[in-house]
């Protein structure tokens, strides 16, 4: 069995319903998408040390992803073994599965098999920009705290919120320049929480998947190494942040985009000092999906959360109220800011709308292949080989129906990094688009997506047809789905038993036709999801 993108060959992809042999049914992954994360939440909230609780919460989603990566790799290995299949993978991009399968001893450094756990130590590249540190220091000392708003990271909505606040001066923080202090391992409260989480992980492996004891022990060993590094680093970083702010007046508020660990820790620091913490969404796709772990990534340690449009805000508020996702104990107020970028795209798209009319020129805006290190939980995205098989199957069908097929590869991920874009997509399309990509002006009738991320949301503001191939792994928000089907065609793909994702080929042709009929972003949709009335007409 070929378990990663580098182990695949083009001859094996997209040929028939059974061309992709994948041993594990989706339901075997589900405990690691929701059940274990709920247990993580319960264990963390049971900690009596508020600093430990805050530090572990900051890496909640990372812990859940590590557990998912390890457990799902183990399940795949076990299922392949039951079928007598040889496991073929590339240890450069599948180090976890390779180590679990090999029986080798643990590498001397855990970073060798999971660089995502490496400490945030300042390296040479940080010191190439020493003016950042000087600027931060000058801003902190020279601008009074009551006149500042500290910025943790910048995106489209952050810029919008800053533009509406003309009373304070924005100051960008650079926490990545702080030295890392590894104090977490010696704190009793940290050890207590991590050991409980490790035992919970062991119990889930033992009772839910029927894995052999030897494989369970290897999974637990690896998870324990990852967990101790993550939590120890988070606690150490929080201590460093406190020392950084000791004796200095922090501003009355912290504003930022996608927080990552540093943003969550800074959010805790500011909220502990009774300061206002505001966070801004990155991609508007969250208005349409009930992603199980999203709230812990984005909403933690925030008083308010700014999104693009009012209907997106309402959908998220209702989702939290109905507890359809794992949620923090404190939930911020969800507010709509309006998105100048998407409103500008909507308005310019109305002015330069150009359809060829025959619906034959289509672009597949392909999702990325992330490898193990950056892969999210299975509830968010299928394994890379299943996505690869679906993309090639889709391209073959589009060519069969006579479309001029263009591929826009994801600019990040494994294919560009390994120089494999042309080799992977070239035989199955007419053109490959590289460089900048603008859904408003691209010369195409329909934009097709196999994953609903930020590029897909951007395309909804255009006057192009939009088609989403939905694998069913991310459950739709009911209200968001009602609005979406007025703007976007959706073709549902399903897992074939012991195979990949498939759909009736004719459904794609119908989907392209439906997308063309819906190739108009209305003012009503733009108001709901881009905040049209909230953004002044320039």
mmCIF file of C-alpha atoms in Angstrom, residues 292-531:
data_model
loop_
_atom_site.group_PDB
_atom_site.id
_atom_site.type_symbol
_atom_site.label_atom_id
_atom_site.label_comp_id
_atom_site.label_asym_id
_atom_site.label_seq_id
_atom_site.Cartn_x
_atom_site.Cartn_y
_atom_site.Cartn_z
ATOM 1 C CA UNK A 292 -14.895 20.446 15.344
ATOM 2 C CA UNK A 293 -11.643 21.985 16.653
ATOM 3 C CA UNK A 294 -11.750 25.409 15.044
ATOM 4 C CA UNK A 295 -12.925 27.280 18.141
ATOM 5 C CA UNK A 296 -9.852 26.239 20.130
ATOM 6 C CA UNK A 297 -7.556 27.424 17.352
ATOM 7 C CA UNK A 298 -9.179 30.827 16.855
ATOM 8 C CA UNK A 299 -11.446 31.864 19.730
ATOM 9 C CA UNK A 300 -9.304 31.058 22.751
ATOM 10 C CA UNK A 301 -8.311 33.949 25.032
ATOM 11 C CA UNK A 302 -10.279 36.571 23.090
ATOM 12 C CA UNK A 303 -13.050 38.967 24.124
ATOM 13 C CA UNK A 304 -14.301 39.616 20.604
ATOM 14 C CA UNK A 305 -13.855 37.907 17.258
ATOM 15 C CA UNK A 306 -14.223 39.902 14.046
ATOM 16 C CA UNK A 307 -15.459 38.236 10.854
ATOM 17 C CA UNK A 308 -16.298 39.453 7.352
ATOM 18 C CA UNK A 309 -20.074 39.735 7.234
ATOM 19 C CA UNK A 310 -23.135 39.706 9.533
ATOM 20 C CA UNK A 311 -24.468 36.314 8.392
ATOM 21 C CA UNK A 312 -21.073 34.716 8.992
ATOM 22 C CA UNK A 313 -21.149 36.188 12.505
ATOM 23 C CA UNK A 314 -24.679 34.857 13.088
ATOM 24 C CA UNK A 315 -23.807 31.363 11.819
ATOM 25 C CA UNK A 316 -20.786 31.104 14.124
ATOM 26 C CA UNK A 317 -22.734 32.475 17.108
ATOM 27 C CA UNK A 318 -25.488 29.891 16.637
ATOM 28 C CA UNK A 319 -22.963 27.092 16.146
ATOM 29 C CA UNK A 320 -21.330 27.936 19.468
ATOM 30 C CA UNK A 321 -24.684 28.283 21.231
ATOM 31 C CA UNK A 322 -25.802 24.868 19.968
ATOM 32 C CA UNK A 323 -22.413 23.361 20.946
ATOM 33 C CA UNK A 324 -21.890 21.679 17.584
ATOM 34 C CA UNK A 325 -18.118 22.016 18.064
ATOM 35 C CA UNK A 326 -15.587 21.650 20.885
ATOM 36 C CA UNK A 327 -15.535 25.101 22.460
ATOM 37 C CA UNK A 328 -13.501 26.948 25.080
ATOM 38 C CA UNK A 329 -15.085 27.673 28.461
ATOM 39 C CA UNK A 330 -15.207 31.372 27.573
ATOM 40 C CA UNK A 331 -16.647 32.310 24.164
ATOM 41 C CA UNK A 332 -15.981 35.770 22.705
ATOM 42 C CA UNK A 333 -18.572 38.011 21.103
ATOM 43 C CA UNK A 334 -18.674 37.463 17.330
ATOM 44 C CA UNK A 335 -18.802 40.733 15.366
ATOM 45 C CA UNK A 336 -18.861 41.671 11.670
ATOM 46 C CA UNK A 337 -16.246 44.144 10.427
ATOM 47 C CA UNK A 338 -16.857 44.103 6.687
ATOM 48 C CA UNK A 339 -14.105 43.004 4.294
ATOM 49 C CA UNK A 340 -12.709 45.756 2.026
ATOM 50 C CA UNK A 341 -10.785 43.178 -0.022
ATOM 51 C CA UNK A 342 -13.854 41.090 -0.864
ATOM 52 C CA UNK A 343 -16.135 44.077 -1.349
ATOM 53 C CA UNK A 344 -13.573 45.550 -3.779
ATOM 54 C CA UNK A 345 -13.473 42.211 -5.583
ATOM 55 C CA UNK A 346 -17.253 42.107 -5.757
ATOM 56 C CA UNK A 347 -17.482 45.637 -7.167
ATOM 57 C CA UNK A 348 -14.678 45.243 -9.698
ATOM 58 C CA UNK A 349 -16.055 41.866 -10.722
ATOM 59 C CA UNK A 350 -19.356 43.505 -11.593
ATOM 60 C CA UNK A 351 -17.497 45.924 -13.840
ATOM 61 C CA UNK A 352 -15.231 43.460 -15.658
ATOM 62 C CA UNK A 353 -17.372 40.323 -15.767
ATOM 63 C CA UNK A 354 -16.368 38.229 -18.755
ATOM 64 C CA UNK A 355 -17.721 34.748 -19.454
ATOM 65 C CA UNK A 356 -16.782 32.866 -22.583
ATOM 66 C CA UNK A 357 -20.330 31.582 -22.774
ATOM 67 C CA UNK A 358 -19.633 27.927 -23.590
ATOM 68 C CA UNK A 359 -18.535 26.914 -20.090
ATOM 69 C CA UNK A 360 -15.565 25.000 -21.479
ATOM 70 C CA UNK A 361 -12.725 26.919 -19.846
ATOM 71 C CA UNK A 362 -12.365 25.683 -16.272
ATOM 72 C CA UNK A 363 -9.721 26.065 -13.564
ATOM 73 C CA UNK A 364 -9.072 23.502 -10.842
ATOM 74 C CA UNK A 365 -7.807 25.512 -7.872
ATOM 75 C CA UNK A 366 -6.128 22.540 -6.232
ATOM 76 C CA UNK A 367 -5.807 21.975 -2.506
ATOM 77 C CA UNK A 368 -2.352 21.415 -1.103
ATOM 78 C CA UNK A 369 -0.587 18.227 -0.067
ATOM 79 C CA UNK A 370 0.750 18.830 3.411
ATOM 80 C CA UNK A 371 2.557 15.653 4.455
ATOM 81 C CA UNK A 372 2.410 14.519 8.075
ATOM 82 C CA UNK A 373 3.988 17.577 9.700
ATOM 83 C CA UNK A 374 1.313 20.054 8.649
ATOM 84 C CA UNK A 375 -1.677 17.785 8.180
ATOM 85 C CA UNK A 376 -4.773 18.725 10.128
ATOM 86 C CA UNK A 377 -7.209 16.247 11.643
ATOM 87 C CA UNK A 378 -9.047 13.789 9.425
ATOM 88 C CA UNK A 379 -12.295 15.615 10.244
ATOM 89 C CA UNK A 380 -10.892 18.598 8.345
ATOM 90 C CA UNK A 381 -9.019 17.049 5.446
ATOM 91 C CA UNK A 382 -8.464 13.504 4.072
ATOM 92 C CA UNK A 383 -4.982 11.945 3.771
ATOM 93 C CA UNK A 384 -2.844 13.275 0.909
ATOM 94 C CA UNK A 385 -3.086 10.153 -1.322
ATOM 95 C CA UNK A 386 -6.892 10.308 -1.261
ATOM 96 C CA UNK A 387 -6.848 13.996 -2.260
ATOM 97 C CA UNK A 388 -4.324 13.257 -5.026
ATOM 98 C CA UNK A 389 -6.482 10.471 -6.411
ATOM 99 C CA UNK A 390 -9.599 12.665 -6.323
ATOM 100 C CA UNK A 391 -7.847 15.520 -8.139
ATOM 101 C CA UNK A 392 -6.573 13.309 -10.971
ATOM 102 C CA UNK A 393 -9.966 11.581 -11.305
ATOM 103 C CA UNK A 394 -11.618 15.005 -11.544
ATOM 104 C CA UNK A 395 -9.135 16.261 -14.170
ATOM 105 C CA UNK A 396 -9.623 13.136 -16.284
ATOM 106 C CA UNK A 397 -13.407 13.569 -16.203
ATOM 107 C CA UNK A 398 -13.198 17.249 -17.178
ATOM 108 C CA UNK A 399 -10.943 16.396 -20.121
ATOM 109 C CA UNK A 400 -13.297 13.611 -21.160
ATOM 110 C CA UNK A 401 -16.155 16.119 -21.408
ATOM 111 C CA UNK A 402 -14.082 18.355 -23.663
ATOM 112 C CA UNK A 403 -13.197 21.172 -21.261
ATOM 113 C CA UNK A 404 -10.067 23.279 -21.583
ATOM 114 C CA UNK A 405 -8.609 22.351 -18.204
ATOM 115 C CA UNK A 406 -6.313 24.695 -16.312
ATOM 116 C CA UNK A 407 -4.740 23.798 -12.960
ATOM 117 C CA UNK A 408 -3.795 26.359 -10.364
ATOM 118 C CA UNK A 409 -1.534 24.372 -7.974
ATOM 119 C CA UNK A 410 -1.494 25.380 -4.349
ATOM 120 C CA UNK A 411 1.553 27.649 -3.957
ATOM 121 C CA UNK A 412 2.598 25.912 -0.746
ATOM 122 C CA UNK A 413 2.834 22.295 0.292
ATOM 123 C CA UNK A 414 4.818 19.347 -0.984
ATOM 124 C CA UNK A 415 4.518 19.622 -4.774
ATOM 125 C CA UNK A 416 6.176 23.056 -5.211
ATOM 126 C CA UNK A 417 8.706 22.289 -2.503
ATOM 127 C CA UNK A 418 9.765 19.079 -4.250
ATOM 128 C CA UNK A 419 9.547 20.477 -7.793
ATOM 129 C CA UNK A 420 6.779 18.012 -8.731
ATOM 130 C CA UNK A 421 4.026 20.333 -10.000
ATOM 131 C CA UNK A 422 4.578 19.711 -13.722
ATOM 132 C CA UNK A 423 5.153 15.983 -13.259
ATOM 133 C CA UNK A 424 1.973 15.560 -11.213
ATOM 134 C CA UNK A 425 -0.504 17.770 -13.104
ATOM 135 C CA UNK A 426 1.063 18.130 -16.561
ATOM 136 C CA UNK A 427 -0.265 14.898 -18.157
ATOM 137 C CA UNK A 428 -3.846 15.656 -17.077
ATOM 138 C CA UNK A 429 -4.442 19.304 -18.026
ATOM 139 C CA UNK A 430 -3.977 21.876 -20.796
ATOM 140 C CA UNK A 431 -2.354 24.636 -18.751
ATOM 141 C CA UNK A 432 -0.742 25.168 -15.356
ATOM 142 C CA UNK A 433 -1.097 28.593 -13.734
ATOM 143 C CA UNK A 434 1.717 29.778 -11.485
ATOM 144 C CA UNK A 435 2.437 33.119 -9.865
ATOM 145 C CA UNK A 436 -0.328 35.373 -8.593
ATOM 146 C CA UNK A 437 -3.933 34.228 -8.984
ATOM 147 C CA UNK A 438 -6.921 36.569 -9.023
ATOM 148 C CA UNK A 439 -10.376 34.930 -9.184
ATOM 149 C CA UNK A 440 -11.866 38.265 -10.247
ATOM 150 C CA UNK A 441 -9.906 38.620 -13.484
ATOM 151 C CA UNK A 442 -8.851 35.058 -14.364
ATOM 152 C CA UNK A 443 -9.849 34.033 -17.906
ATOM 153 C CA UNK A 444 -12.181 31.164 -17.060
ATOM 154 C CA UNK A 445 -15.855 30.294 -16.883
ATOM 155 C CA UNK A 446 -15.804 28.126 -13.762
ATOM 156 C CA UNK A 447 -13.431 27.837 -10.799
ATOM 157 C CA UNK A 448 -13.426 24.326 -9.308
ATOM 158 C CA UNK A 449 -12.234 23.548 -5.781
ATOM 159 C CA UNK A 450 -11.579 20.240 -4.017
ATOM 160 C CA UNK A 451 -11.219 22.049 -0.674
ATOM 161 C CA UNK A 452 -13.149 25.020 0.713
ATOM 162 C CA UNK A 453 -10.378 27.241 2.054
ATOM 163 C CA UNK A 454 -9.625 30.948 1.814
ATOM 164 C CA UNK A 455 -9.096 30.849 -1.990
ATOM 165 C CA UNK A 456 -12.566 29.328 -2.382
ATOM 166 C CA UNK A 457 -14.080 32.034 -0.195
ATOM 167 C CA UNK A 458 -12.292 34.709 -2.245
ATOM 168 C CA UNK A 459 -13.778 33.206 -5.419
ATOM 169 C CA UNK A 460 -17.301 33.601 -4.039
ATOM 170 C CA UNK A 461 -16.861 37.391 -4.311
ATOM 171 C CA UNK A 462 -16.130 37.127 -8.032
ATOM 172 C CA UNK A 463 -18.567 36.985 -10.918
ATOM 173 C CA UNK A 464 -17.264 33.565 -11.946
ATOM 174 C CA UNK A 465 -18.945 30.220 -11.642
ATOM 175 C CA UNK A 466 -17.772 28.360 -8.523
ATOM 176 C CA UNK A 467 -17.962 24.580 -8.080
ATOM 177 C CA UNK A 468 -16.991 22.754 -4.884
ATOM 178 C CA UNK A 469 -16.290 19.016 -4.859
ATOM 179 C CA UNK A 470 -17.293 18.100 -1.302
ATOM 180 C CA UNK A 471 -15.769 14.973 0.266
ATOM 181 C CA UNK A 472 -18.190 15.162 3.197
ATOM 182 C CA UNK A 473 -15.416 15.220 5.799
ATOM 183 C CA UNK A 474 -16.306 18.742 7.006
ATOM 184 C CA UNK A 475 -19.956 18.989 8.099
ATOM 185 C CA UNK A 476 -21.765 22.014 6.675
ATOM 186 C CA UNK A 477 -23.338 24.660 8.854
ATOM 187 C CA UNK A 478 -27.079 24.299 8.035
ATOM 188 C CA UNK A 479 -27.704 28.042 7.620
ATOM 189 C CA UNK A 480 -24.480 28.583 5.728
ATOM 190 C CA UNK A 481 -25.347 25.746 3.349
ATOM 191 C CA UNK A 482 -28.683 27.376 2.477
ATOM 192 C CA UNK A 483 -26.928 30.579 1.450
ATOM 193 C CA UNK A 484 -24.076 28.782 -0.265
ATOM 194 C CA UNK A 485 -26.258 26.803 -2.659
ATOM 195 C CA UNK A 486 -27.558 30.091 -4.060
ATOM 196 C CA UNK A 487 -24.028 31.075 -5.104
ATOM 197 C CA UNK A 488 -21.985 27.888 -5.506
ATOM 198 C CA UNK A 489 -22.594 24.502 -7.140
ATOM 199 C CA UNK A 490 -21.702 21.532 -4.914
ATOM 200 C CA UNK A 491 -20.921 18.012 -6.139
ATOM 201 C CA UNK A 492 -20.707 15.403 -3.403
ATOM 202 C CA UNK A 493 -18.001 12.749 -3.581
ATOM 203 C CA UNK A 494 -18.119 9.589 -1.490
ATOM 204 C CA UNK A 495 -15.524 7.066 -0.382
ATOM 205 C CA UNK A 496 -15.690 3.824 -2.325
ATOM 206 C CA UNK A 497 -15.183 0.763 -0.129
ATOM 207 C CA UNK A 498 -11.408 0.227 0.177
ATOM 208 C CA UNK A 499 -10.892 2.946 -2.417
ATOM 209 C CA UNK A 500 -10.809 6.690 -2.923
ATOM 210 C CA UNK A 501 -13.436 9.417 -3.365
ATOM 211 C CA UNK A 502 -15.688 9.048 -6.392
ATOM 212 C CA UNK A 503 -18.769 10.617 -7.966
ATOM 213 C CA UNK A 504 -20.870 10.000 -11.061
ATOM 214 C CA UNK A 505 -18.904 11.677 -13.890
ATOM 215 C CA UNK A 506 -22.079 13.221 -15.276
ATOM 216 C CA UNK A 507 -22.549 15.092 -11.995
ATOM 217 C CA UNK A 508 -19.450 17.175 -12.731
ATOM 218 C CA UNK A 509 -20.847 18.250 -16.089
ATOM 219 C CA UNK A 510 -24.141 19.170 -14.430
ATOM 220 C CA UNK A 511 -22.139 20.930 -11.701
ATOM 221 C CA UNK A 512 -20.267 23.056 -14.249
ATOM 222 C CA UNK A 513 -23.569 24.032 -15.877
ATOM 223 C CA UNK A 514 -25.088 24.877 -12.489
ATOM 224 C CA UNK A 515 -22.026 26.943 -11.531
ATOM 225 C CA UNK A 516 -22.426 29.030 -14.702
ATOM 226 C CA UNK A 517 -26.079 29.660 -13.895
ATOM 227 C CA UNK A 518 -24.999 30.857 -10.431
ATOM 228 C CA UNK A 519 -22.022 32.875 -11.725
ATOM 229 C CA UNK A 520 -23.289 36.053 -10.150
ATOM 230 C CA UNK A 521 -22.436 37.212 -6.666
ATOM 231 C CA UNK A 522 -25.550 39.120 -5.671
ATOM 232 C CA UNK A 523 -25.619 42.164 -3.418
ATOM 233 C CA UNK A 524 -27.608 40.117 -0.900
ATOM 234 C CA UNK A 525 -24.873 37.464 -0.690
ATOM 235 C CA UNK A 526 -22.161 40.159 -0.584
ATOM 236 C CA UNK A 527 -23.946 41.843 2.314
ATOM 237 C CA UNK A 528 -24.325 38.611 4.278
ATOM 238 C CA UNK A 529 -20.784 37.301 3.930
ATOM 239 C CA UNK A 530 -18.585 40.283 2.963
ATOM 240 C CA UNK A 531 -20.358 43.073 4.871
#
